[in-house]
Amino acid sequence: MKVQSQLKTHSYTPEGFIGDYCKLVTQTVIPYQYSVLKDEAPDTEKSHVYQNFLNAADVLAGGGGGDGFYGMVFQDSDAAKWIEAAAFSLANTPDPALEKTVDDFIDIIARAQDTDGYLDTCFTIKDKDRRYTNLLEAHELYCSGHFMEAACAYFEATGKRKLLDVMLKNAEHLYDRFITNGAPGYPGHPEIELALLKLYRTTKNDKCLQLARHFIDTRGTDPAFYSKEAEKRDWSVWNSDPWDNAYRQADKPARRLTDATGHAVRAVYLYTAMADLASSDNDSELYDACKRLWQSITKRRMYVTGGIGSTVHGEAFSVDFDLPSDTAYAETCASCGLMFFASRMLENEVNGEYADVMERAFYNTVLAGMQLDGKRFFYVNPLEVNIGISGISPTHRHDLPVRPKWYACACCPPNVARTIESFGKYAYGESSDTAYCHLFAAGKVSFENGISLECKTGYPYELDVKYHVSGSGRLAVRLPGWSHSTTVRVNGDPTHVISEKGYMYFDIDGSSEIELCFDKDIKRIYSNPVIPALTGKVCLMRGPLVYCFEGKDNGGSVADISLTDGDAVTALDDSLPGVTVIDVQAVRASYDGDSLYSDKAPEYTPITARAVPYYTWGNRGENQMRVWTDHLA
Amino acid sequence: MKVQSQLKTHSYTPEGFIGDYCKLVTQTVIPYQYSVLKDEAPDTEKSHVYQNFLNAADVLAGGGGGDGFYGMVFQDSDAAKWIEAAAFSLANTPDPALEKTVDDFIDIIARAQDTDGYLDTCFTIKDKDRRYTNLLEAHELYCSGHFMEAACAYFEATGKRKLLDVMLKNAEHLYDRFITNGAPGYPGHPEIELALLKLYRTTKNDKCLQLARHFIDTRGTDPAFYSKEAEKRDWSVWNSDPWDNAYRQADKPARRLTDATGHAVRAVYLYTAMADLASSDNDSELYDACKRLWQSITKRRMYVTGGIGSTVHGEAFSVDFDLPSDTAYAETCASCGLMFFASRMLENEVNGEYADVMERAFYNTVLAGMQLDGKRFFYVNPLEVNIGISGISPTHRHDLPVRPKWYACACCPPNVARTIESFGKYAYGESSDTAYCHLFAAGKVSFENGISLECKTGYPYELDVKYHVSGSGRLAVRLPGWSHSTTVRVNGDPTHVISEKGYMYFDIDGSSEIELCFDKDIKRIYSNPVIPALTGKVCLMRGPLVYCFEGKDNGGSVADISLTDGDAVTALDDSLPGVTVIDVQAVRASYDGDSLYSDKAPEYTPITARAVPYYTWGNRGENQMRVWTDHLA
């Protein structure tokens, strides 16, 4: 069974929780990020992205390029992700002023494209001779990929082709280089593959599909490629080891990959493209590789929050079951990428496992990547912070207790923005004969198969979902893996629905009301003891949300708290409006004296401990935080 | 109250547990290490130390220096520590053949000393012009320090002065340079300070005392010193940051130090010298600094095993309470150094706290540094290993599950050897009017104050100690902090003894028998919840020994074991002859399925879990190991 959520362009108007988040991104994040790109945000890391494009355009017009290029070699991609987020925002909420801003930016970008289709301000401004001499590190294809994604989104939102044409020209230029002229190689950071497949779907330009297939199929076939490339040049960006192919998933051909390895974002971007191509080409060998990689991630290398890439060393996947809470890396972008991968897996096979993970990554790590007011961002998402250690100790320096405003390497903030604004692409999908509700998102949806629906829900807090469906055809609604007791009513009548691989199927003819009441229990989650870091611990979940304990709600310290088997109830908290918190029976250990170790057993005092959704942590100043808590069984 | 264990030269003939360990070092470790130094040990890291000295002697005799210098810049120190261990062995067990071997080695070393007193094969062979141009990294003073220690030990053991004279000449040469001629600077790696103080005590050469005081008092007074030094030269060993003064305890004057910081071995070597000088000079300001540093270590930065320096980054102290089990560094040498520091603190003030820590470090981390057969060594001493993660994951690469034979940087193996063979120096001490038993070690001891004793004990397993004491004077015996119920018998009569700061005092006149029966309970040890990594955990101790669980004794896996409040009893185990193990009531969690996380509570099956002394771990192949275990309260 095939579903193509990206192929069919169902429309979704977000409301409720997702609608509020989209509004936040539209009203706060997008303007803020634009001010960052223009270096107009106070007390923020310099970006220079906007100026880089002006300077590149100046060079191409025969000028001196102003104050030159500034930033990471992939600085351009911040502009692309911002435009993509703005495009999704415009699709949700038309805004002529924002559209004008984007149009103007696109005009500059178009002027920064060389006559041959080349687009990358870093090399256009300062190093024209170095173009494509460092696929290992230079991120030219990565940046092209992000602009291709932005172009598709902006075209979908506005019907305007200017950026789309720029990127089609860029794609043709790359096709000429890598296919017509047979230049060897593939990008050090996968991204363009999934973007070319989007561009193909949007434009039907077959060269895009061919080039994506070419990059995927040649990747890893010559383990000496990057080394040979490095020998030919006298410069590098970071002096990367050209033989560390596993880091960039180029140690073996893509369809021979077995374990999720290396830089986590690179990995899931590649796997996304592989899964996308597998469904486009109906390529079961490639899908089998994707399934192995999916299992590697979700059965052996994923945090309960949907965070992946547990080690700071290379922002990478570690070995199986190495999932420490306090030194976690779990990059925000990697969880965005895990959502992309999951959504493409759903196109190969409708299976609730994929949507369960997509939901886990979104409601926990992706949302945690942004402060509740949209003004600060996490790059790294630890599952435990300890004040005085986190952000300070050499092994915990990357695990910050509060979100910074921006990053010199600013990949994550715009990634969160674009993922939220395009939530409808992940929540809803469509195959030739069926409309799908993968995630539960309030709002109106129109599918191409003629079905339209309005979804009303207070999800992820209220775990009831009501669909007013009209039209004729088949509708599939996911039954979340976490819901052990779901009641279904169709037009008010309790209905027994048999689910297949985590989906319930409804034949719609006319107008129907489908109501789902999911399991509202607060759940204690236990980890498999194959994860050494989590033995003896428990965490709380309700619906798709992972909860955590913060010192703020618990008298300063949470490390001395152990949950008991007592009651857990939902509650509200003034300091987190609109958020359902959990009050749970626990004990606090009191320890006598200032020695590190004692043979005197601690005394336990009963307390009520308060847990808050993980995505809301770090919004109320620095304090201790724990997802996984001790428990007394 | 002052005690000078190093000043008075009581004699100790080891028997029992310590005697067996000394025999192992004498019969196995010293010959093995000598074969390593001579590059005659098969399948072992190349050392070249012996040949380096031959080559340096050749250069000084006008030759070409053979095959040159090989090894770390501090390679010479392996020879020094080996000679020191051999000297202590000869003091315990005269052996003409070994003495001849050492004499011959000393002859070569003497020939490798330049006419001006300079001694360092690295620079003598290849870089004469670079002498003393890189105090930051080049370890010349560190190597001199180790040879001074060796010289004192060999003189004490044999009465032979040759190496002592070589090192006095070297000390004079250094005195001329740093004091007479006022050359600026102090060693990047402290060691010579404590060694000069030993040399002073052995020879009464006042220049040694002055030079030690000079290095301690000038250290850290010019934070720009290493930077200015670096600017003057065009080479480096490791390109170390000359401004990272905290790493080498040179960020402020020694007596202003507050927290134990930087490279742990450097730190405790410096603190040892500071404490030694404080007692020599009766310098209360310096002793106060030592007390602050002692508190910083023992109240905030020490493992239950007496391991220190928790982070691999710089082999260093981390911040307070950052004491992870599985990524621990806890270098063997650092715990040797902690013993040195503790022994010098005891010379300032007789306080059982110092001896308790000295004992903790010895019986757990120092002993763990060596395989039970004396043939393999740990540099790093984790408190938890997990097969598939430890030694493999990027954050756990240093935590090996079994001991290697040798190391390219081979500081630890000879440090363990010399510490074991000189155990009597730490176990027994003497002040002007009192003989001290700091640690419990079977064997015969003669103090200068006229008291002699024979100690009979099966310590650390049998926790009864019997002293046959003769002579006249005061004898002080430590009452260990871990013993909550101690019975004392003097000449068979139960005696109530009031202890003062952890010591019991006896006035001896004639012949007495003192019997101590210490607390034999198996203790559950709890950690202060200020250590986030250990909340919810418990470990077992009996007497001075920390225990751990290994998969070998527990059906392969220990991560799924939680201790209960049930009985714990001692037992024997055929695979660890002579070792008392502990059988403790526990439960094993069974987890359903292969998912990482589940809302199904694990089921607990009662089991008897077996714990073995931590120092014996890793002797029976690769398997999971945990000191800190979960428990169900």
PDB file of N, CA and C in Angstrom, chain B residues 144-208:
ATOM      1  N   SER B 144      63.584  14.134  36.590  1.00  0.00           N
ATOM      2  CA  SER B 144      64.550  14.306  37.682  1.00  0.00           C
ATOM      3  C   SER B 144      63.913  13.919  39.005  1.00  0.00           C
ATOM      4  N   GLY B 145      62.687  14.378  39.221  1.00  0.00           N
ATOM      5  CA  GLY B 145      61.986  14.069  40.462  1.00  0.00           C
ATOM      6  C   GLY B 145      61.874  12.570  40.678  1.00  0.00           C
ATOM      7  N   HIS B 146      61.470  11.849  39.668  1.00  0.00           N
ATOM      8  CA  HIS B 146      61.329  10.400  39.849  1.00  0.00           C
ATOM      9  C   HIS B 146      62.672   9.740  40.143  1.00  0.00           C
ATOM     10  N   PHE B 147      63.733  10.218  39.520  1.00  0.00           N
ATOM     11  CA  PHE B 147      65.052   9.634  39.835  1.00  0.00           C
ATOM     12  C   PHE B 147      65.496   9.990  41.251  1.00  0.00           C
ATOM     13  N   MET B 148      65.122  11.178  41.711  1.00  0.00           N
ATOM     14  CA  MET B 148      65.433  11.519  43.110  1.00  0.00           C
ATOM     15  C   MET B 148      64.726  10.569  44.066  1.00  0.00           C
ATOM     16  N   GLU B 149      63.457  10.283  43.773  1.00  0.00           N
ATOM     17  CA  GLU B 149      62.729   9.338  44.626  1.00  0.00           C
ATOM     18  C   GLU B 149      63.386   7.962  44.590  1.00  0.00           C
ATOM     19  N   ALA B 150      63.748   7.542  43.376  1.00  0.00           N
ATOM     20  CA  ALA B 150      64.395   6.231  43.229  1.00  0.00           C
ATOM     21  C   ALA B 150      65.714   6.200  43.994  1.00  0.00           C
ATOM     22  N   ALA B 151      66.455   7.294  43.898  1.00  0.00           N
ATOM     23  CA  ALA B 151      67.760   7.357  44.558  1.00  0.00           C
ATOM     24  C   ALA B 151      67.624   7.217  46.072  1.00  0.00           C
ATOM     25  N   CYS B 152      66.635   7.914  46.628  1.00  0.00           N
ATOM     26  CA  CYS B 152      66.407   7.819  48.075  1.00  0.00           C
ATOM     27  C   CYS B 152      66.035   6.391  48.466  1.00  0.00           C
ATOM     28  N   ALA B 153      65.142   5.806  47.691  1.00  0.00           N
ATOM     29  CA  ALA B 153      64.676   4.458  48.021  1.00  0.00           C
ATOM     30  C   ALA B 153      65.823   3.458  47.922  1.00  0.00           C
ATOM     31  N   TYR B 154      66.659   3.623  46.892  1.00  0.00           N
ATOM     32  CA  TYR B 154      67.748   2.658  46.701  1.00  0.00           C
ATOM     33  C   TYR B 154      68.819   2.827  47.772  1.00  0.00           C
ATOM     34  N   PHE B 155      69.045   4.061  48.139  1.00  0.00           N
ATOM     35  CA  PHE B 155      69.991   4.311  49.235  1.00  0.00           C
ATOM     36  C   PHE B 155      69.472   3.718  50.541  1.00  0.00           C
ATOM     37  N   GLU B 156      68.197   3.947  50.807  1.00  0.00           N
ATOM     38  CA  GLU B 156      67.593   3.378  52.030  1.00  0.00           C
ATOM     39  C   GLU B 156      67.678   1.862  52.041  1.00  0.00           C
ATOM     40  N   ALA B 157      67.453   1.265  50.880  1.00  0.00           N
ATOM     41  CA  ALA B 157      67.389  -0.201  50.809  1.00  0.00           C
ATOM     42  C   ALA B 157      68.765  -0.830  50.886  1.00  0.00           C
ATOM     43  N   THR B 158      69.738  -0.186  50.254  1.00  0.00           N
ATOM     44  CA  THR B 158      71.041  -0.846  50.072  1.00  0.00           C
ATOM     45  C   THR B 158      72.191  -0.082  50.704  1.00  0.00           C
ATOM     46  N   GLY B 159      71.991   1.179  51.050  1.00  0.00           N
ATOM     47  CA  GLY B 159      73.091   2.002  51.539  1.00  0.00           C
ATOM     48  C   GLY B 159      74.012   2.480  50.420  1.00  0.00           C
ATOM     49  N   LYS B 160      73.665   2.122  49.190  1.00  0.00           N
ATOM     50  CA  LYS B 160      74.533   2.509  48.069  1.00  0.00           C
ATOM     51  C   LYS B 160      74.211   3.939  47.620  1.00  0.00           C
ATOM     52  N   ARG B 161      75.255   4.729  47.409  1.00  0.00           N
ATOM     53  CA  ARG B 161      75.086   6.162  47.175  1.00  0.00           C
ATOM     54  C   ARG B 161      75.142   6.560  45.702  1.00  0.00           C
ATOM     55  N   LYS B 162      75.451   5.630  44.819  1.00  0.00           N
ATOM     56  CA  LYS B 162      75.763   6.086  43.466  1.00  0.00           C
ATOM     57  C   LYS B 162      74.619   6.898  42.837  1.00  0.00           C
ATOM     58  N   LEU B 163      73.417   6.356  42.867  1.00  0.00           N
ATOM     59  CA  LEU B 163      72.299   7.085  42.253  1.00  0.00           C
ATOM     60  C   LEU B 163      71.975   8.327  43.084  1.00  0.00           C
ATOM     61  N   LEU B 164      72.152   8.201  44.409  1.00  0.00           N
ATOM     62  CA  LEU B 164      71.907   9.356  45.276  1.00  0.00           C
ATOM     63  C   LEU B 164      72.851  10.504  44.898  1.00  0.00           C
ATOM     64  N   ASP B 165      74.097  10.160  44.653  1.00  0.00           N
ATOM     65  CA  ASP B 165      75.057  11.203  44.276  1.00  0.00           C
ATOM     66  C   ASP B 165      74.744  11.790  42.905  1.00  0.00           C
ATOM     67  N   VAL B 166      74.334  10.911  41.997  1.00  0.00           N
ATOM     68  CA  VAL B 166      73.914  11.407  40.676  1.00  0.00           C
ATOM     69  C   VAL B 166      72.787  12.431  40.845  1.00  0.00           C
ATOM     70  N   MET B 167      71.851  12.126  41.695  1.00  0.00           N
ATOM     71  CA  MET B 167      70.688  12.997  41.811  1.00  0.00           C
ATOM     72  C   MET B 167      70.972  14.232  42.671  1.00  0.00           C
ATOM     73  N   LEU B 168      71.909  14.092  43.599  1.00  0.00           N
ATOM     74  CA  LEU B 168      72.325  15.302  44.326  1.00  0.00           C
ATOM     75  C   LEU B 168      73.028  16.260  43.374  1.00  0.00           C
ATOM     76  N   LYS B 169      73.836  15.690  42.496  1.00  0.00           N
ATOM     77  CA  LYS B 169      74.506  16.532  41.497  1.00  0.00           C
ATOM     78  C   LYS B 169      73.469  17.194  40.584  1.00  0.00           C
ATOM     79  N   ASN B 170      72.457  16.415  40.234  1.00  0.00           N
ATOM     80  CA  ASN B 170      71.376  16.956  39.416  1.00  0.00           C
ATOM     81  C   ASN B 170      70.632  18.063  40.175  1.00  0.00           C
ATOM     82  N   ALA B 171      70.414  17.847  41.451  1.00  0.00           N
ATOM     83  CA  ALA B 171      69.728  18.854  42.264  1.00  0.00           C
ATOM     84  C   ALA B 171      70.564  20.133  42.372  1.00  0.00           C
ATOM     85  N   GLU B 172      71.861  19.955  42.541  1.00  0.00           N
ATOM     86  CA  GLU B 172      72.758  21.126  42.603  1.00  0.00           C
ATOM     87  C   GLU B 172      72.678  21.910  41.284  1.00  0.00           C
ATOM     88  N   HIS B 173      72.696  21.151  40.211  1.00  0.00           N
ATOM     89  CA  HIS B 173      72.618  21.753  38.873  1.00  0.00           C
ATOM     90  C   HIS B 173      71.313  22.552  38.721  1.00  0.00           C
ATOM     91  N   LEU B 174      70.231  22.001  39.226  1.00  0.00           N
ATOM     92  CA  LEU B 174      68.948  22.699  39.148  1.00  0.00           C
ATOM     93  C   LEU B 174      68.927  23.900  40.100  1.00  0.00           C
ATOM     94  N   TYR B 175      69.533  23.721  41.246  1.00  0.00           N
ATOM     95  CA  TYR B 175      69.627  24.836  42.199  1.00  0.00           C
ATOM     96  C   TYR B 175      70.365  26.009  41.550  1.00  0.00           C
ATOM     97  N   ASP B 176      71.478  25.671  40.914  1.00  0.00           N
ATOM     98  CA  ASP B 176      72.248  26.728  40.233  1.00  0.00           C
ATOM     99  C   ASP B 176      71.402  27.460  39.212  1.00  0.00           C
ATOM    100  N   ARG B 177      70.656  26.656  38.442  1.00  0.00           N
ATOM    101  CA  ARG B 177      69.882  27.274  37.370  1.00  0.00           C
ATOM    102  C   ARG B 177      68.751  28.149  37.915  1.00  0.00           C
ATOM    103  N   PHE B 178      67.949  27.579  38.810  1.00  0.00           N
ATOM    104  CA  PHE B 178      66.704  28.263  39.190  1.00  0.00           C
ATOM    105  C   PHE B 178      66.879  29.218  40.367  1.00  0.00           C
ATOM    106  N   ILE B 179      67.901  28.971  41.199  1.00  0.00           N
ATOM    107  CA  ILE B 179      68.065  29.863  42.343  1.00  0.00           C
ATOM    108  C   ILE B 179      69.297  30.740  42.166  1.00  0.00           C
ATOM    109  N   THR B 180      70.470  30.131  42.022  1.00  0.00           N
ATOM    110  CA  THR B 180      71.684  30.949  41.890  1.00  0.00           C
ATOM    111  C   THR B 180      71.588  31.879  40.681  1.00  0.00           C
ATOM    112  N   ASN B 181      71.194  31.285  39.530  1.00  0.00           N
ATOM    113  CA  ASN B 181      71.139  32.104  38.315  1.00  0.00           C
ATOM    114  C   ASN B 181      69.756  32.702  38.067  1.00  0.00           C
ATOM    115  N   GLY B 182      68.801  32.357  38.903  1.00  0.00           N
ATOM    116  CA  GLY B 182      67.486  33.003  38.833  1.00  0.00           C
ATOM    117  C   GLY B 182      66.682  32.731  37.576  1.00  0.00           C
ATOM    118  N   ALA B 183      66.909  31.589  36.932  1.00  0.00           N
ATOM    119  CA  ALA B 183      66.072  31.278  35.756  1.00  0.00           C
ATOM    120  C   ALA B 183      64.618  31.202  36.208  1.00  0.00           C
ATOM    121  N   PRO B 184      63.707  31.777  35.430  1.00  0.00           N
ATOM    122  CA  PRO B 184      62.309  31.760  35.846  1.00  0.00           C
ATOM    123  C   PRO B 184      61.652  30.404  35.572  1.00  0.00           C
ATOM    124  N   GLY B 185      60.537  30.171  36.248  1.00  0.00           N
ATOM    125  CA  GLY B 185      59.710  29.025  35.874  1.00  0.00           C
ATOM    126  C   GLY B 185      59.638  27.921  36.894  1.00  0.00           C
ATOM    127  N   TYR B 186      58.720  27.015  36.601  1.00  0.00           N
ATOM    128  CA  TYR B 186      58.421  25.867  37.455  1.00  0.00           C
ATOM    129  C   TYR B 186      57.862  24.787  36.536  1.00  0.00           C
ATOM    130  N   PRO B 187      57.928  23.538  36.973  1.00  0.00           N
ATOM    131  CA  PRO B 187      57.619  22.443  36.054  1.00  0.00           C
ATOM    132  C   PRO B 187      56.140  22.377  35.678  1.00  0.00           C
ATOM    133  N   GLY B 188      55.880  22.050  34.399  1.00  0.00           N
ATOM    134  CA  GLY B 188      54.506  21.867  33.939  1.00  0.00           C
ATOM    135  C   GLY B 188      53.831  20.712  34.657  1.00  0.00           C
ATOM    136  N   HIS B 189      54.600  19.690  35.006  1.00  0.00           N
ATOM    137  CA  HIS B 189      54.062  18.545  35.750  1.00  0.00           C
ATOM    138  C   HIS B 189      54.769  18.477  37.097  1.00  0.00           C
ATOM    139  N   PRO B 190      54.114  18.897  38.178  1.00  0.00           N
ATOM    140  CA  PRO B 190      54.721  18.795  39.497  1.00  0.00           C
ATOM    141  C   PRO B 190      55.126  17.354  39.787  1.00  0.00           C
ATOM    142  N   GLU B 191      56.203  17.201  40.470  1.00  0.00           N
ATOM    143  CA  GLU B 191      56.717  15.900  40.928  1.00  0.00           C
ATOM    144  C   GLU B 191      58.046  16.150  41.636  1.00  0.00           C
ATOM    145  N   ILE B 192      58.873  17.028  41.017  1.00  0.00           N
ATOM    146  CA  ILE B 192      60.201  17.246  41.581  1.00  0.00           C
ATOM    147  C   ILE B 192      60.103  17.867  42.978  1.00  0.00           C
ATOM    148  N   GLU B 193      59.032  18.588  43.259  1.00  0.00           N
ATOM    149  CA  GLU B 193      58.898  19.237  44.560  1.00  0.00           C
ATOM    150  C   GLU B 193      58.864  18.201  45.674  1.00  0.00           C
ATOM    151  N   LEU B 194      57.979  17.192  45.500  1.00  0.00           N
ATOM    152  CA  LEU B 194      57.892  16.162  46.547  1.00  0.00           C
ATOM    153  C   LEU B 194      59.168  15.348  46.590  1.00  0.00           C
ATOM    154  N   ALA B 195      59.800  15.198  45.436  1.00  0.00           N
ATOM    155  CA  ALA B 195      61.029  14.398  45.372  1.00  0.00           C
ATOM    156  C   ALA B 195      62.189  15.134  46.045  1.00  0.00           C
ATOM    157  N   LEU B 196      62.289  16.442  45.799  1.00  0.00           N
ATOM    158  CA  LEU B 196      63.346  17.228  46.455  1.00  0.00           C
ATOM    159  C   LEU B 196      63.203  17.176  47.977  1.00  0.00           C
ATOM    160  N   LEU B 197      61.956  17.154  48.433  1.00  0.00           N
ATOM    161  CA  LEU B 197      61.736  17.076  49.878  1.00  0.00           C
ATOM    162  C   LEU B 197      62.161  15.710  50.424  1.00  0.00           C
ATOM    163  N   LYS B 198      61.959  14.663  49.646  1.00  0.00           N
ATOM    164  CA  LYS B 198      62.457  13.345  50.059  1.00  0.00           C
ATOM    165  C   LYS B 198      63.987  13.350  50.083  1.00  0.00           C
ATOM    166  N   LEU B 199      64.547  13.952  49.034  1.00  0.00           N
ATOM    167  CA  LEU B 199      66.011  13.987  48.943  1.00  0.00           C
ATOM    168  C   LEU B 199      66.597  14.791  50.110  1.00  0.00           C
ATOM    169  N   TYR B 200      65.889  15.838  50.464  1.00  0.00           N
ATOM    170  CA  TYR B 200      66.325  16.630  51.624  1.00  0.00           C
ATOM    171  C   TYR B 200      66.281  15.792  52.896  1.00  0.00           C
ATOM    172  N   ARG B 201      65.195  15.062  53.075  1.00  0.00           N
ATOM    173  CA  ARG B 201      65.083  14.247  54.284  1.00  0.00           C
ATOM    174  C   ARG B 201      66.143  13.160  54.311  1.00  0.00           C
ATOM    175  N   THR B 202      66.471  12.632  53.152  1.00  0.00           N
ATOM    176  CA  THR B 202      67.462  11.550  53.093  1.00  0.00           C
ATOM    177  C   THR B 202      68.878  12.078  53.266  1.00  0.00           C
ATOM    178  N   THR B 203      69.152  13.234  52.693  1.00  0.00           N
ATOM    179  CA  THR B 203      70.544  13.701  52.643  1.00  0.00           C
ATOM    180  C   THR B 203      70.800  14.915  53.517  1.00  0.00           C
ATOM    181  N   LYS B 204      69.736  15.593  53.946  1.00  0.00           N
ATOM    182  CA  LYS B 204      69.863  16.842  54.705  1.00  0.00           C
ATOM    183  C   LYS B 204      70.537  17.958  53.914  1.00  0.00           C
ATOM    184  N   ASN B 205      70.585  17.777  52.602  1.00  0.00           N
ATOM    185  CA  ASN B 205      71.142  18.831  51.750  1.00  0.00           C
ATOM    186  C   ASN B 205      70.116  19.968  51.666  1.00  0.00           C
ATOM    187  N   ASP B 206      70.484  21.095  52.250  1.00  0.00           N
ATOM    188  CA  ASP B 206      69.514  22.184  52.396  1.00  0.00           C
ATOM    189  C   ASP B 206      69.069  22.776  51.062  1.00  0.00           C
ATOM    190  N   LYS B 207      69.943  22.661  50.051  1.00  0.00           N
ATOM    191  CA  LYS B 207      69.551  23.202  48.746  1.00  0.00           C
ATOM    192  C   LYS B 207      68.316  22.501  48.190  1.00  0.00           C
ATOM    193  N   CYS B 208      68.166  21.234  48.525  1.00  0.00           N
ATOM    194  CA  CYS B 208      66.985  20.482  48.067  1.00  0.00           C
ATOM    195  C   CYS B 208      65.723  21.092  48.670  1.00  0.00           C
TER     196      CYS B 208
END
